[in-house]
Each structure stands twice: as C-alpha cells, then as structure tokens.
Amino acid sequence: MLDPLQEVCPRPTGLPTPPANLVTAAQVEKGDATLKEFVLSYRQYEASLRKHLKSFGYIGCILTHEGPWNSGSTYLVSLTRPGGRVDMHGQEVVLSGGRLDPVIWEKIQVAASSSSDGGPFMAEAGTAASYAVGEAITPTGGPAILVAGFDLQEAHLVQEDPDPDDMPAVTASDVVDRDTLKAFVDGALRHVIRPFMTGEGYEGVLRLKRVFRDPNGPWIHGSVYLFVIDENGYVLFHGAFPEKYEFQTPTDTLRDAVTGELILPKIIEAALRDPDTGDFVEYHFDDPNDDSDSAEIPKTTYADALIGPVPAGDVVATVTLIVGAGFYRE
C-alpha cells in the first residue's frame, strides 16, 4: 500500500513498508474496526520493524504523527514490562520515561496476559474500555505492552523522588565556555551508560529522559539542554522542546541563519570525527528562549557519539547515537 507518512517520516533503507491489510486508527474512529484489531495489526508490523537496527526513530515518528496509527483520540502507547514505564506515547512525547500508577499498571498487565491477543481493561471508572496486548518489543529487545483507547496523561504517572546520583559534576547552569560545555555533555554520556552497568537497562534510560527534561533540574537551564540524534537524522530526545523536535527529521531543514548551511549534518560529522572524543561546531541559530536575541550571535555546540550493542532481530548489532548540547556566546 502507499505509505502516507513517507514524506514526514522517511523510512530508513531496508525497513518494510506498511502491510496492505493494515487496520488504521481512522477506521477505529469511524467504528469500522475495533481497538483489538488496531493494536494487533500494529503489533504485527512493529515486529517486522524491530528486526532492523535503525527502526527506533522511524517507529517514533509514525506513532506520533497523524496517520495510520494516530487519528483523533485513537493512538498507541508502548509500556515497558515489568517496570510499566512509558516507552512511547502517541500524542504526548513529553510523557516518555514516566512510570505508570501501579493500580492502573496492574489492570493493563492482567488484560495483556489474559490471552495471546491481549484483552480489554477499564483504567478508570466511567471511562470507555481500552485494550492491551503483550509480546511487543522495546528498542533494546525487552518486553513491552501496547495499549490503545486509554488517554494516558501526566496525572496517571507516579511522581518519582530525585536520585542524588542524577546530579552531574557540571550542571547546565555551569556552562559558560567550551570546557564546561564539554564536561556537561561528557557527564550526560556517563549517565546514559550507567543504567546498563547497574542492571536498570533500558528502563533506566527512560527514567533519565524525565530527569534530563526536568525544568527545575540540573540538566536544563535557559538555552542549555541535551539532545540525542540517530544516524538517520531522527531526533530521539530533545530536552527543551520535545513536542517540536522529537521524532522529527530536521536534518534537511535547520539551517545556519547567516550562512544558510545545514546544521545537523555538521553536528553529526563533528561527533563522529574522532573515535575517542567529540568535537565543537559553531553556527547561527535563533535562541527560542530569547525574543530579543540576534541570530548573528553564534551558538557553540559540543557533540559526541555513543556507540554500543543492541539486539537487531536475531543478532546483536551496533548503534550510534549523537549526544550534544550548546550555549550562546555573550
């Protein structure tokens, strides 16, 4: 079938096209399909996508944009198992990383485990029935549950206490020059790696998304925040403007306000220039936090590559992520 999202969500080479018998969110909205049919249809397509190494950004894009898997009030949420953290939220990417309320999470697990095709559940009294199915997969190959029909909001998430170990040696507010910027990004890289050393794994990385995005935390201050890009140009994480940039591909659109050159390819190239360290890039880009700024004031960004093994189908392959941050010179 024709892929209606190909222009918005470029499909990396090798990934399969959507199946011809796809059940869409629009069909559910019209009453022409059930939530069960919708979730099972997507699970089948997702299983074929997860066999490919570079599918995470693409999956995020197709789930968070208007299209076959997102229409009206019908969208998908992926939850990690057994932790119950939001892996992907079709309509509010900012909720990714949050941990679901244990009472609701238990209902979802019971429904998903009721059969190989999952089952319905009622998250809250007086709401419509939702549907949950297991045997889904996270980006690192772990188990997940897919949910549709449940309007998951911030109020459904547990408020987690700050972890003292999440405090970096150099905070975002400490960034004033190249040295402090590099130290800030290096600290973020160590924090991203740590969950895999402590046994938290992917769920620990998801928790860090909430930590890195906390406006009152040490990882964001004014125009200093973290971002993560994959090799395909998909923004996997944006500390300041997730709804604007996450699971988008601004690689071919964001340009230097003075030179007109594309910005993100330069950042990716800098991160990959040296296998042992990252590098700096300077460009001109309007500061969205300052309405009075001049685009002629350069922004300095430091980016480094995080390279590590992840499951890809039946093998373990290597994935490359670009982690960076920047600041505006006075």
mmCIF file of C-alpha atoms in Angstrom:
data_model
loop_
_atom_site.group_PDB
_atom_site.id
_atom_site.type_symbol
_atom_site.label_atom_id
_atom_site.label_comp_id
_atom_site.label_asym_id
_atom_site.label_seq_id
_atom_site.Cartn_x
_atom_site.Cartn_y
_atom_site.Cartn_z
ATOM 1 C CA MET A 1 0.000 0.000 0.000
ATOM 2 C CA LEU A 2 1.016 3.623 -0.437
ATOM 3 C CA ASP A 3 2.809 4.895 2.663
ATOM 4 C CA PRO A 4 1.110 8.222 3.516
ATOM 5 C CA LEU A 5 3.790 9.125 6.067
ATOM 6 C CA GLN A 6 6.863 8.609 3.899
ATOM 7 C CA GLU A 7 7.398 12.347 3.339
ATOM 8 C CA VAL A 8 7.019 13.185 7.052
ATOM 9 C CA CYS A 9 8.672 10.034 8.386
ATOM 10 C CA PRO A 10 11.380 8.910 5.947
ATOM 11 C CA ARG A 11 11.665 5.141 6.194
ATOM 12 C CA PRO A 12 15.297 4.024 6.511
ATOM 13 C CA THR A 13 16.559 1.682 3.824
ATOM 14 C CA GLY A 14 15.643 -1.934 4.461
ATOM 15 C CA LEU A 15 12.613 -1.337 6.677
ATOM 16 C CA PRO A 16 9.399 -2.984 5.432
ATOM 17 C CA THR A 17 6.509 -0.916 4.122
ATOM 18 C CA PRO A 18 3.167 -0.935 5.991
ATOM 19 C CA PRO A 19 1.137 -4.061 5.160
ATOM 20 C CA ALA A 20 -1.739 -3.918 2.684
ATOM 21 C CA ASN A 21 -4.200 -5.236 5.304
ATOM 22 C CA LEU A 22 -3.293 -2.523 7.835
ATOM 23 C CA VAL A 23 -6.033 -1.614 10.355
ATOM 24 C CA THR A 24 -5.848 2.126 10.957
ATOM 25 C CA ALA A 25 -6.734 4.497 13.781
ATOM 26 C CA ALA A 26 -9.115 6.297 11.419
ATOM 27 C CA GLN A 27 -11.078 3.072 10.964
ATOM 28 C CA VAL A 28 -11.430 2.785 14.737
ATOM 29 C CA GLU A 29 -12.594 6.407 14.921
ATOM 30 C CA LYS A 30 -15.282 5.692 12.314
ATOM 31 C CA GLY A 31 -16.397 2.479 14.020
ATOM 32 C CA ASP A 32 -15.176 0.332 11.115
ATOM 33 C CA ALA A 33 -12.606 -1.520 13.256
ATOM 34 C CA THR A 34 -12.110 -2.429 16.904
ATOM 35 C CA LEU A 35 -9.283 -1.413 19.216
ATOM 36 C CA LYS A 36 -8.242 -5.057 19.337
ATOM 37 C CA GLU A 37 -7.915 -5.257 15.550
ATOM 38 C CA PHE A 38 -5.983 -1.964 15.537
ATOM 39 C CA VAL A 39 -3.464 -2.965 18.222
ATOM 40 C CA LEU A 40 -2.867 -6.449 16.824
ATOM 41 C CA SER A 41 -2.364 -5.035 13.331
ATOM 42 C CA TYR A 42 0.269 -2.624 14.582
ATOM 43 C CA ARG A 43 1.995 -5.285 16.719
ATOM 44 C CA GLN A 44 2.475 -7.416 13.617
ATOM 45 C CA TYR A 45 4.034 -4.514 11.693
ATOM 46 C CA GLU A 46 6.177 -3.459 14.666
ATOM 47 C CA ALA A 47 7.603 -6.986 14.948
ATOM 48 C CA SER A 48 8.866 -6.731 11.370
ATOM 49 C CA LEU A 49 10.326 -3.271 12.011
ATOM 50 C CA ARG A 50 12.163 -4.267 15.211
ATOM 51 C CA LYS A 51 14.221 -6.784 13.227
ATOM 52 C CA HIS A 52 16.061 -3.807 11.759
ATOM 53 C CA LEU A 53 18.677 -1.899 13.686
ATOM 54 C CA LYS A 54 17.692 1.654 12.761
ATOM 55 C CA SER A 55 13.937 1.494 13.269
ATOM 56 C CA PHE A 56 13.535 3.368 16.594
ATOM 57 C CA GLY A 57 13.323 6.904 15.203
ATOM 58 C CA TYR A 58 11.039 5.801 12.393
ATOM 59 C CA ILE A 59 8.712 3.960 14.780
ATOM 60 C CA GLY A 60 8.539 7.037 16.999
ATOM 61 C CA CYS A 61 7.709 9.203 14.013
ATOM 62 C CA ILE A 62 4.873 7.072 12.632
ATOM 63 C CA LEU A 63 3.287 6.736 16.075
ATOM 64 C CA THR A 64 3.410 10.438 16.941
ATOM 65 C CA HIS A 65 2.212 11.892 13.634
ATOM 66 C CA GLU A 66 -1.279 11.999 12.193
ATOM 67 C CA GLY A 67 -1.657 8.918 10.038
ATOM 68 C CA PRO A 68 -2.460 5.204 10.151
ATOM 69 C CA TRP A 69 -1.526 4.850 13.833
ATOM 70 C CA ASN A 70 -2.689 8.208 15.138
ATOM 71 C CA SER A 71 -6.050 9.771 14.355
ATOM 72 C CA GLY A 72 -8.370 11.784 16.559
ATOM 73 C CA SER A 73 -8.393 10.250 20.029
ATOM 74 C CA THR A 74 -7.036 6.902 18.846
ATOM 75 C CA TYR A 75 -3.316 6.391 19.287
ATOM 76 C CA LEU A 76 -0.866 3.874 20.745
ATOM 77 C CA VAL A 77 1.164 3.785 23.951
ATOM 78 C CA SER A 78 4.043 1.373 24.491
ATOM 79 C CA LEU A 79 4.848 0.427 28.105
ATOM 80 C CA THR A 80 7.924 -1.443 29.314
ATOM 81 C CA ARG A 81 7.494 -4.721 31.118
ATOM 82 C CA PRO A 82 7.813 -5.311 34.025
ATOM 83 C CA GLY A 83 8.526 -1.696 35.037
ATOM 84 C CA GLY A 84 5.480 -0.039 33.474
ATOM 85 C CA ARG A 85 7.358 2.957 32.084
ATOM 86 C CA VAL A 86 6.123 4.870 29.061
ATOM 87 C CA ASP A 87 8.359 3.876 26.182
ATOM 88 C CA MET A 88 6.352 5.703 23.513
ATOM 89 C CA HIS A 89 3.267 7.927 23.738
ATOM 90 C CA GLY A 90 1.452 8.651 20.510
ATOM 91 C CA GLN A 91 0.225 12.117 21.414
ATOM 92 C CA GLU A 92 2.418 13.445 24.240
ATOM 93 C CA VAL A 93 6.057 12.531 23.736
ATOM 94 C CA VAL A 94 6.950 14.504 26.865
ATOM 95 C CA LEU A 95 5.404 11.692 28.957
ATOM 96 C CA SER A 96 8.000 9.205 27.740
ATOM 97 C CA GLY A 97 10.010 7.810 30.645
ATOM 98 C CA GLY A 98 7.284 8.250 33.229
ATOM 99 C CA ARG A 99 6.220 5.289 35.386
ATOM 100 C CA LEU A 100 2.558 4.358 35.381
ATOM 101 C CA ASP A 101 0.454 4.328 38.544
ATOM 102 C CA PRO A 102 0.706 0.765 39.979
ATOM 103 C CA VAL A 103 -3.081 0.288 40.189
ATOM 104 C CA ILE A 104 -3.613 1.090 36.509
ATOM 105 C CA TRP A 105 -0.487 -0.802 35.512
ATOM 106 C CA GLU A 106 -1.788 -3.944 37.200
ATOM 107 C CA LYS A 107 -5.057 -3.729 35.229
ATOM 108 C CA ILE A 108 -3.106 -3.370 31.991
ATOM 109 C CA GLN A 109 -0.864 -6.338 32.783
ATOM 110 C CA VAL A 110 -3.855 -8.540 33.627
ATOM 111 C CA ALA A 111 -5.565 -7.584 30.354
ATOM 112 C CA ALA A 112 -2.430 -8.105 28.259
ATOM 113 C CA SER A 113 -1.824 -11.514 29.862
ATOM 114 C CA SER A 114 -5.413 -12.751 29.509
ATOM 115 C CA SER A 115 -4.636 -14.294 26.113
ATOM 116 C CA SER A 116 -2.062 -14.215 23.337
ATOM 117 C CA ASP A 117 -4.198 -11.500 21.751
ATOM 118 C CA GLY A 118 -4.492 -9.484 24.961
ATOM 119 C CA GLY A 119 -7.756 -8.145 26.282
ATOM 120 C CA PRO A 120 -9.840 -5.120 27.292
ATOM 121 C CA PHE A 121 -9.465 -3.205 30.541
ATOM 122 C CA MET A 122 -11.120 -0.292 32.313
ATOM 123 C CA ALA A 123 -8.435 2.088 33.578
ATOM 124 C CA GLU A 124 -10.834 4.334 35.491
ATOM 125 C CA ALA A 125 -14.494 4.165 36.450
ATOM 126 C CA GLY A 126 -16.802 5.772 33.939
ATOM 127 C CA THR A 127 -14.347 5.639 31.045
ATOM 128 C CA ALA A 128 -14.562 3.631 27.850
ATOM 129 C CA ALA A 129 -12.871 0.261 27.664
ATOM 130 C CA SER A 130 -9.264 0.267 26.483
ATOM 131 C CA TYR A 131 -7.252 -2.584 25.025
ATOM 132 C CA ALA A 132 -3.834 -4.016 25.924
ATOM 133 C CA VAL A 133 -1.710 -6.667 24.249
ATOM 134 C CA GLY A 134 1.651 -8.124 25.199
ATOM 135 C CA GLU A 135 4.503 -9.637 23.186
ATOM 136 C CA ALA A 136 5.605 -6.221 21.941
ATOM 137 C CA ILE A 137 9.289 -5.217 21.948
ATOM 138 C CA THR A 138 11.284 -2.230 23.197
ATOM 139 C CA PRO A 139 14.175 -0.769 21.150
ATOM 140 C CA THR A 140 16.676 -2.860 23.128
ATOM 141 C CA GLY A 141 14.730 -6.090 22.678
ATOM 142 C CA GLY A 142 12.946 -6.144 26.039
ATOM 143 C CA PRO A 143 9.261 -6.996 26.542
ATOM 144 C CA ALA A 144 6.581 -4.329 26.215
ATOM 145 C CA ILE A 145 2.810 -3.934 26.259
ATOM 146 C CA LEU A 146 0.865 -1.981 23.641
ATOM 147 C CA VAL A 147 -2.205 -0.033 24.726
ATOM 148 C CA ALA A 148 -4.908 1.761 22.743
ATOM 149 C CA GLY A 149 -8.030 3.588 23.866
ATOM 150 C CA PHE A 150 -6.514 4.795 27.147
ATOM 151 C CA ASP A 151 -5.940 8.557 27.329
ATOM 152 C CA LEU A 152 -2.756 8.326 29.382
ATOM 153 C CA GLN A 153 -1.919 11.694 30.969
ATOM 154 C CA GLU A 154 0.614 13.128 33.415
ATOM 155 C CA ALA A 155 -1.832 12.517 36.282
ATOM 156 C CA HIS A 156 -1.572 8.758 35.633
ATOM 157 C CA LEU A 157 2.173 8.742 36.299
ATOM 158 C CA VAL A 158 3.974 8.277 39.600
ATOM 159 C CA GLN A 159 5.875 11.280 40.940
ATOM 160 C CA GLU A 160 9.398 9.982 41.494
ATOM 161 C CA ASP A 161 11.817 11.466 44.010
ATOM 162 C CA PRO A 162 15.093 12.869 42.674
ATOM 163 C CA ASP A 163 18.055 10.493 42.781
ATOM 164 C CA PRO A 164 21.201 12.143 44.228
ATOM 165 C CA ASP A 165 23.244 10.202 41.654
ATOM 166 C CA ASP A 166 21.498 12.142 38.883
ATOM 167 C CA MET A 167 23.340 15.344 39.833
ATOM 168 C CA PRO A 168 26.123 15.994 37.298
ATOM 169 C CA ALA A 169 29.506 17.405 38.261
ATOM 170 C CA VAL A 170 28.899 20.239 35.790
ATOM 171 C CA THR A 171 25.264 21.366 35.543
ATOM 172 C CA ALA A 172 23.552 23.205 32.701
ATOM 173 C CA SER A 173 23.743 26.438 34.702
ATOM 174 C CA ASP A 174 27.525 25.979 34.982
ATOM 175 C CA VAL A 175 28.028 26.045 31.204
ATOM 176 C CA VAL A 176 29.795 29.281 30.249
ATOM 177 C CA ASP A 177 32.513 28.195 27.786
ATOM 178 C CA ARG A 178 33.767 25.278 25.696
ATOM 179 C CA ASP A 179 35.390 23.472 28.618
ATOM 180 C CA THR A 180 32.264 23.484 30.791
ATOM 181 C CA LEU A 181 30.079 22.588 27.788
ATOM 182 C CA LYS A 182 32.211 19.528 27.005
ATOM 183 C CA ALA A 183 32.186 18.493 30.677
ATOM 184 C CA PHE A 184 28.387 18.804 30.732
ATOM 185 C CA VAL A 185 27.930 16.570 27.669
ATOM 186 C CA ASP A 186 30.537 14.076 28.917
ATOM 187 C CA GLY A 187 28.572 13.850 32.161
ATOM 188 C CA ALA A 188 25.395 13.098 30.223
ATOM 189 C CA LEU A 189 27.134 10.302 28.317
ATOM 190 C CA ARG A 190 28.223 8.697 31.582
ATOM 191 C CA HIS A 191 24.676 8.931 32.924
ATOM 192 C CA VAL A 192 23.202 7.288 29.809
ATOM 193 C CA ILE A 193 25.663 4.405 30.039
ATOM 194 C CA ARG A 194 25.189 3.901 33.801
ATOM 195 C CA PRO A 195 21.789 2.096 33.689
ATOM 196 C CA PHE A 196 23.320 -0.673 31.605
ATOM 197 C CA MET A 197 26.107 -1.038 34.166
ATOM 198 C CA THR A 198 23.745 -1.155 37.148
ATOM 199 C CA GLY A 199 21.200 -3.553 35.652
ATOM 200 C CA GLU A 200 18.430 -0.986 35.129
ATOM 201 C CA GLY A 201 18.910 -1.247 31.368
ATOM 202 C CA TYR A 202 16.518 0.482 29.018
ATOM 203 C CA GLU A 203 14.054 1.338 31.789
ATOM 204 C CA GLY A 204 16.810 3.300 33.498
ATOM 205 C CA VAL A 205 17.457 5.227 30.286
ATOM 206 C CA LEU A 206 13.761 6.037 30.032
ATOM 207 C CA ARG A 207 13.785 7.359 33.601
ATOM 208 C CA LEU A 208 16.672 9.632 32.642
ATOM 209 C CA LYS A 209 14.547 11.212 29.922
ATOM 210 C CA ARG A 210 12.340 12.650 32.656
ATOM 211 C CA VAL A 211 15.408 13.691 34.663
ATOM 212 C CA PHE A 212 17.083 15.373 31.692
ATOM 213 C CA ARG A 213 13.848 17.197 30.846
ATOM 214 C CA ASP A 214 13.014 18.479 34.339
ATOM 215 C CA PRO A 215 12.867 22.304 34.010
ATOM 216 C CA ASN A 216 13.852 22.624 37.672
ATOM 217 C CA GLY A 217 16.629 20.047 37.478
ATOM 218 C CA PRO A 218 20.366 20.314 36.823
ATOM 219 C CA TRP A 219 20.248 19.224 33.171
ATOM 220 C CA ILE A 220 18.449 22.187 31.648
ATOM 221 C CA HIS A 221 18.998 25.908 32.108
ATOM 222 C CA GLY A 222 17.836 28.523 29.622
ATOM 223 C CA SER A 223 19.268 27.640 26.209
ATOM 224 C CA VAL A 224 21.486 24.848 27.602
ATOM 225 C CA TYR A 225 19.869 21.422 27.285
ATOM 226 C CA LEU A 226 20.642 17.975 25.918
ATOM 227 C CA PHE A 227 19.643 16.416 22.613
ATOM 228 C CA VAL A 228 20.101 12.976 21.056
ATOM 229 C CA ILE A 229 20.109 12.264 17.314
ATOM 230 C CA ASP A 230 20.384 8.946 15.489
ATOM 231 C CA GLU A 231 22.344 8.238 12.314
ATOM 232 C CA ASN A 232 19.207 8.648 10.188
ATOM 233 C CA GLY A 233 18.739 12.226 11.381
ATOM 234 C CA TYR A 234 15.830 11.485 13.715
ATOM 235 C CA VAL A 235 15.833 13.480 16.955
ATOM 236 C CA LEU A 236 15.298 10.814 19.628
ATOM 237 C CA PHE A 237 15.389 13.214 22.567
ATOM 238 C CA HIS A 238 15.171 16.983 22.988
ATOM 239 C CA GLY A 239 15.489 18.394 26.476
ATOM 240 C CA ALA A 240 13.714 21.700 25.869
ATOM 241 C CA PHE A 241 11.224 21.290 23.019
ATOM 242 C CA PRO A 242 10.177 17.631 22.729
ATOM 243 C CA GLU A 243 6.817 18.299 21.063
ATOM 244 C CA LYS A 244 8.533 20.410 18.398
ATOM 245 C CA TYR A 245 11.561 18.265 17.599
ATOM 246 C CA GLU A 246 11.363 14.705 18.933
ATOM 247 C CA PHE A 247 10.848 12.044 16.271
ATOM 248 C CA GLN A 248 11.236 14.663 13.585
ATOM 249 C CA THR A 249 13.981 14.740 10.928
ATOM 250 C CA PRO A 250 15.179 18.359 10.877
ATOM 251 C CA THR A 251 18.498 17.226 9.361
ATOM 252 C CA ASP A 252 17.478 18.662 5.982
ATOM 253 C CA THR A 253 15.660 21.757 7.247
ATOM 254 C CA LEU A 254 17.501 23.511 10.091
ATOM 255 C CA ARG A 255 19.968 25.977 8.564
ATOM 256 C CA ASP A 256 22.556 28.459 9.762
ATOM 257 C CA ALA A 257 20.805 31.853 9.869
ATOM 258 C CA VAL A 258 23.871 33.562 8.379
ATOM 259 C CA THR A 259 25.496 31.048 6.020
ATOM 260 C CA GLY A 260 22.431 29.007 5.063
ATOM 261 C CA GLU A 261 24.333 25.766 5.673
ATOM 262 C CA LEU A 262 22.527 22.747 7.145
ATOM 263 C CA ILE A 263 23.253 22.464 10.869
ATOM 264 C CA LEU A 264 22.621 18.886 11.963
ATOM 265 C CA PRO A 265 24.877 17.179 9.392
ATOM 266 C CA LYS A 266 27.727 19.337 10.741
ATOM 267 C CA ILE A 267 26.904 18.270 14.313
ATOM 268 C CA ILE A 268 26.779 14.584 13.370
ATOM 269 C CA GLU A 269 30.059 14.867 11.456
ATOM 270 C CA ALA A 270 31.734 16.572 14.426
ATOM 271 C CA ALA A 271 30.580 13.839 16.815
ATOM 272 C CA LEU A 272 31.970 11.111 14.556
ATOM 273 C CA ARG A 273 35.194 12.914 13.582
ATOM 274 C CA ASP A 274 37.320 11.271 16.275
ATOM 275 C CA PRO A 275 36.565 7.779 17.651
ATOM 276 C CA ASP A 276 37.858 8.784 21.085
ATOM 277 C CA THR A 277 36.093 12.119 21.606
ATOM 278 C CA GLY A 278 33.543 14.508 20.180
ATOM 279 C CA ASP A 279 34.046 17.981 18.756
ATOM 280 C CA PHE A 280 32.652 21.505 18.653
ATOM 281 C CA VAL A 281 30.537 23.192 15.981
ATOM 282 C CA GLU A 282 29.622 26.865 15.671
ATOM 283 C CA TYR A 283 26.602 28.141 13.756
ATOM 284 C CA HIS A 284 23.968 30.879 13.885
ATOM 285 C CA PHE A 285 20.528 29.903 15.116
ATOM 286 C CA ASP A 286 17.807 31.915 16.808
ATOM 287 C CA ASP A 287 17.557 31.284 20.548
ATOM 288 C CA PRO A 288 13.902 30.235 21.158
ATOM 289 C CA ASN A 289 14.294 31.260 24.811
ATOM 290 C CA ASP A 290 15.210 34.863 23.980
ATOM 291 C CA ASP A 291 12.887 37.038 21.888
ATOM 292 C CA SER A 292 15.433 39.874 21.903
ATOM 293 C CA ASP A 293 18.445 37.898 20.689
ATOM 294 C CA SER A 294 20.241 38.364 17.388
ATOM 295 C CA ALA A 295 20.684 35.440 15.016
ATOM 296 C CA GLU A 296 24.171 36.781 14.316
ATOM 297 C CA ILE A 297 25.320 35.706 17.794
ATOM 298 C CA PRO A 298 26.900 32.275 17.233
ATOM 299 C CA LYS A 299 25.873 29.183 19.111
ATOM 300 C CA THR A 300 28.565 26.713 20.139
ATOM 301 C CA THR A 301 27.578 23.037 20.313
ATOM 302 C CA TYR A 302 29.594 20.073 21.506
ATOM 303 C CA ALA A 303 28.539 16.609 20.338
ATOM 304 C CA ASP A 304 29.930 13.145 20.906
ATOM 305 C CA ALA A 305 28.926 9.696 19.689
ATOM 306 C CA LEU A 306 27.601 6.954 21.931
ATOM 307 C CA ILE A 307 28.246 3.641 20.204
ATOM 308 C CA GLY A 308 27.015 0.386 21.665
ATOM 309 C CA PRO A 309 25.432 -3.024 21.002
ATOM 310 C CA VAL A 310 21.671 -3.530 20.715
ATOM 311 C CA PRO A 311 19.564 -6.506 19.554
ATOM 312 C CA ALA A 312 18.575 -6.346 15.879
ATOM 313 C CA GLY A 313 16.365 -9.276 15.004
ATOM 314 C CA ASP A 314 18.294 -12.458 15.758
ATOM 315 C CA VAL A 315 21.686 -10.753 16.074
ATOM 316 C CA VAL A 316 23.334 -8.097 18.201
ATOM 317 C CA ALA A 317 24.438 -5.096 16.156
ATOM 318 C CA THR A 318 25.993 -1.712 16.851
ATOM 319 C CA VAL A 319 24.010 1.506 17.062
ATOM 320 C CA THR A 320 25.377 5.033 17.007
ATOM 321 C CA LEU A 321 23.698 7.898 18.856
ATOM 322 C CA ILE A 322 24.804 11.532 18.806
ATOM 323 C CA VAL A 323 24.556 13.271 22.201
ATOM 324 C CA GLY A 324 25.107 17.007 22.434
ATOM 325 C CA ALA A 325 24.313 20.396 23.932
ATOM 326 C CA GLY A 326 25.093 24.006 23.117
ATOM 327 C CA PHE A 327 25.256 27.518 24.502
ATOM 328 C CA TYR A 328 25.091 31.046 23.111
ATOM 329 C CA ARG A 329 28.182 33.192 23.470
ATOM 330 C CA GLU A 330 27.635 36.607 25.010
#
